[in-house]
C-alpha positions as YAML, in Angstrom:
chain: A
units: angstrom
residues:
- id: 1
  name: UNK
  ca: [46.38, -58.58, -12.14]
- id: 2
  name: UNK
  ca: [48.03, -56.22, -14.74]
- id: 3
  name: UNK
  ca: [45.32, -57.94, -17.40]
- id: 4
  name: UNK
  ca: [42.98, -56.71, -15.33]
- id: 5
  name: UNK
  ca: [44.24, -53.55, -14.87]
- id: 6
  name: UNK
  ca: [44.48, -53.20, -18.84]
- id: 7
  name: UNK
  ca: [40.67, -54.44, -19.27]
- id: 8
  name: UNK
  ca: [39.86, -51.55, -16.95]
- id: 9
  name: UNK
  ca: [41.96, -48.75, -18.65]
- id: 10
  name: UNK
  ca: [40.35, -49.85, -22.13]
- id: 11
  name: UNK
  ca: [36.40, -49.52, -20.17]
- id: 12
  name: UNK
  ca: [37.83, -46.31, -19.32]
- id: 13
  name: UNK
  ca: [39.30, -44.91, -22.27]
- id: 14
  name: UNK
  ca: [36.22, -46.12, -23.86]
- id: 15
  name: UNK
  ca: [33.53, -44.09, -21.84]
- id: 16
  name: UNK
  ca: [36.03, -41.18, -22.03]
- id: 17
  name: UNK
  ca: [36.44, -41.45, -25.91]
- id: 18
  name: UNK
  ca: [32.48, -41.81, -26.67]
- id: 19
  name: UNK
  ca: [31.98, -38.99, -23.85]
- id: 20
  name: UNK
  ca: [34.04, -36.86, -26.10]
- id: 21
  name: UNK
  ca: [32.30, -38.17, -29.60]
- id: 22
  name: UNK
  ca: [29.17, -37.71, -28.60]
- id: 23
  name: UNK
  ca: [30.01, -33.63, -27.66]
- id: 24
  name: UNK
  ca: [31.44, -33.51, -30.93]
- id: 25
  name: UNK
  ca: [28.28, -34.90, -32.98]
- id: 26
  name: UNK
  ca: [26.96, -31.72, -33.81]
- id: 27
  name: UNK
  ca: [30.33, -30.57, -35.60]
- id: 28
  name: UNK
  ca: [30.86, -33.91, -37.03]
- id: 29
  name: UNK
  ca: [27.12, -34.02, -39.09]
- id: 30
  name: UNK
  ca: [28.46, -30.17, -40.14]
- id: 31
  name: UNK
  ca: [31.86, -31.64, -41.29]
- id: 32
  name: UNK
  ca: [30.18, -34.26, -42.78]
- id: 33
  name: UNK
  ca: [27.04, -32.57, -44.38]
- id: 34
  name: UNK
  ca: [30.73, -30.23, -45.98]
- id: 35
  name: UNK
  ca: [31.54, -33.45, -47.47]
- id: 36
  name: UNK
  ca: [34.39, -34.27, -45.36]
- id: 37
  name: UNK
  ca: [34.47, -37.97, -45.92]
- id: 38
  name: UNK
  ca: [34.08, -40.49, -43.02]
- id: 39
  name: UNK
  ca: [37.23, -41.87, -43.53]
- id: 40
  name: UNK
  ca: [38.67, -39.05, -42.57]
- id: 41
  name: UNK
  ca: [37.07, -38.32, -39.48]
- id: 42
  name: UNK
  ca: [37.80, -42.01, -38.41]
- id: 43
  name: UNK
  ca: [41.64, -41.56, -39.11]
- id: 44
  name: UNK
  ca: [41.77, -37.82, -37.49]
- id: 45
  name: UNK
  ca: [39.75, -39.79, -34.08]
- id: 46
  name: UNK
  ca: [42.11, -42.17, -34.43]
- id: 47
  name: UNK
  ca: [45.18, -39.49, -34.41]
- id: 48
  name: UNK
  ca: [43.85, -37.84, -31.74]
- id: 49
  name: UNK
  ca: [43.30, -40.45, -29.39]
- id: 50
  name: UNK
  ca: [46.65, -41.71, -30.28]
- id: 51
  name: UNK
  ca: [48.26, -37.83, -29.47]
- id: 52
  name: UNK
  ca: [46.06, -38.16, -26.20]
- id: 53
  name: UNK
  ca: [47.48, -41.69, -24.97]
- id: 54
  name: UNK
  ca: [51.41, -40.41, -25.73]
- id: 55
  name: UNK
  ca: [50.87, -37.02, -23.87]
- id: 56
  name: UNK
  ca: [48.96, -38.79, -20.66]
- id: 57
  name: UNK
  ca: [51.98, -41.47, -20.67]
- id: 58
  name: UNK
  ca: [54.72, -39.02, -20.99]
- id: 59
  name: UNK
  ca: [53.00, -37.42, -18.08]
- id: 60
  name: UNK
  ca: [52.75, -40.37, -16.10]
- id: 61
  name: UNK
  ca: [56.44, -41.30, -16.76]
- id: 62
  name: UNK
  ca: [57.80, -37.44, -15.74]
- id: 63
  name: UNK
  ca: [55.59, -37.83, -12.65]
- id: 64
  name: UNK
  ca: [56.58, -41.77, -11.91]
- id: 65
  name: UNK
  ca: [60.56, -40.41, -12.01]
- id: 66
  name: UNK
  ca: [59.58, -37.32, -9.87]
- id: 67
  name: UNK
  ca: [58.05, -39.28, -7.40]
- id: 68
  name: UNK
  ca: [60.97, -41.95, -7.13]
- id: 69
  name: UNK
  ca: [62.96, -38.97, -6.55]
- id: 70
  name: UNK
  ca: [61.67, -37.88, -3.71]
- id: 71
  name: UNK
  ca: [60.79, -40.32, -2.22]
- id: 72
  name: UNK
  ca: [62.51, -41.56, 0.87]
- id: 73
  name: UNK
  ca: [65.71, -43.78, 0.45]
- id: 74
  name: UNK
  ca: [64.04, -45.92, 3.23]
- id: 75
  name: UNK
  ca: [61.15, -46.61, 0.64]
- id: 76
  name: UNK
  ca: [61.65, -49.53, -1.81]
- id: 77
  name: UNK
  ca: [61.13, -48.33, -4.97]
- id: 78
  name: UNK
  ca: [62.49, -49.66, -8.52]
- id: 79
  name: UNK
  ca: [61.45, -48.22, -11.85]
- id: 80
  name: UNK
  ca: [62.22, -50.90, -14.20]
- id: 81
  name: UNK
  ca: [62.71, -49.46, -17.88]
- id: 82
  name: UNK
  ca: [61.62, -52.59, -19.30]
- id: 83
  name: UNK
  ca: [58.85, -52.74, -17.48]
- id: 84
  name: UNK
  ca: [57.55, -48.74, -18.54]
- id: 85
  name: UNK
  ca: [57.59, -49.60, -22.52]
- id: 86
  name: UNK
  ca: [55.53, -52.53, -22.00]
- id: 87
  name: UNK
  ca: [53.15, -50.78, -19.98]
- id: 88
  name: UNK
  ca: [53.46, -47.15, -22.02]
- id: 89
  name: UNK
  ca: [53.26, -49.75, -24.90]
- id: 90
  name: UNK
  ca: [49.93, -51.51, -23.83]
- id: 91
  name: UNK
  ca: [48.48, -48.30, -22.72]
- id: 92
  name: UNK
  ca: [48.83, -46.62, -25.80]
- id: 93
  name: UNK
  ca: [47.40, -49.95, -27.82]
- id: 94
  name: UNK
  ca: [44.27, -50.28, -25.11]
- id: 95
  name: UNK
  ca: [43.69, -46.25, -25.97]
- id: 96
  name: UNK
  ca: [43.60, -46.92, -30.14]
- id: 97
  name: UNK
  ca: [41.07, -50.11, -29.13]
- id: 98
  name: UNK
  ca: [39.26, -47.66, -26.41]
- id: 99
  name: UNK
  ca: [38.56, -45.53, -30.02]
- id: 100
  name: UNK
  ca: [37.02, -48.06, -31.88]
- id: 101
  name: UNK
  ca: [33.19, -47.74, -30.39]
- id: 102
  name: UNK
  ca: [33.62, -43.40, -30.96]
- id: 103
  name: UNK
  ca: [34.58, -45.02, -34.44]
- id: 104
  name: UNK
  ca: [31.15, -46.52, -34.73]
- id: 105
  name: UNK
  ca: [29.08, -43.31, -34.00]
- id: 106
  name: UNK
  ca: [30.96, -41.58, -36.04]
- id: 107
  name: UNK
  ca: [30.30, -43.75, -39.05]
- id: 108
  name: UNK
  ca: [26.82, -43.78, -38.05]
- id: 109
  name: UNK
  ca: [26.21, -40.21, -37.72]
- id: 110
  name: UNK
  ca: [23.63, -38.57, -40.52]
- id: 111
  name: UNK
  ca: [23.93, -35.14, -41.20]
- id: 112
  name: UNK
  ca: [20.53, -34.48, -41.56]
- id: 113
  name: UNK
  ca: [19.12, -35.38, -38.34]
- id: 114
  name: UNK
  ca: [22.06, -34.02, -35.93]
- id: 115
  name: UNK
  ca: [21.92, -30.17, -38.53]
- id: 116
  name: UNK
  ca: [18.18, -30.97, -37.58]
- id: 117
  name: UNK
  ca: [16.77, -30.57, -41.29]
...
């Protein structure tokens, strides 16, 4: 079930990711038509995404222990630490593979047509 649950987070990191890429086309065939080298829009993509996945699972964690707080003691609730840095881990790794098809568009993009010249 939690290889499931992974599968899904990557479809959705995925559609979020090329969401985003494809707003940013326009300022990528600029950045590009600059002579700002693919590479290094592919490695700033990649930093980003990987900024995005820490801040959303630091979240998640502060908001996990806030909720186990208050909570009820009645309610059975254990937050296993081993447990969070295998999921914060595998989050983090589906959102760098959830970057990969953005990757592709922007590799693909040509100044020319997306300046409109």
């Amino acid at each position: 079930m939690i290889g499931f649950l992974y599968i899904i987070i990557l479809i959705v990191i995925s559609i979020f990711l090329y969401i985003l890429t494809v707003q940013k086309l326009p300022n990528l065939g600029v950045l590009k038509a600059q002579g700002v080298s693919t590479q290094y829009l592919v490695l700033s993509t990649l930093f980003q995404s990987f900024i995005m996945s820490v801040i959303g699972v630091i979240i998640a964690i502060i908001l996990g222990e806030i909720t186990a707080i208050t909570l009820p003691s009645e309610v059975p609730i254990v937050i296993d630490k081993s447990n969070i840095i295998v999921t914060r881990s595998g989050i983090i790794i589906m959102f760098l593979l959830g970057a990969l098809l953005p990757i592709r568009q922007i590799a693909k993009v040509d100044p020319y047509k997306i300046i409109g010249g």
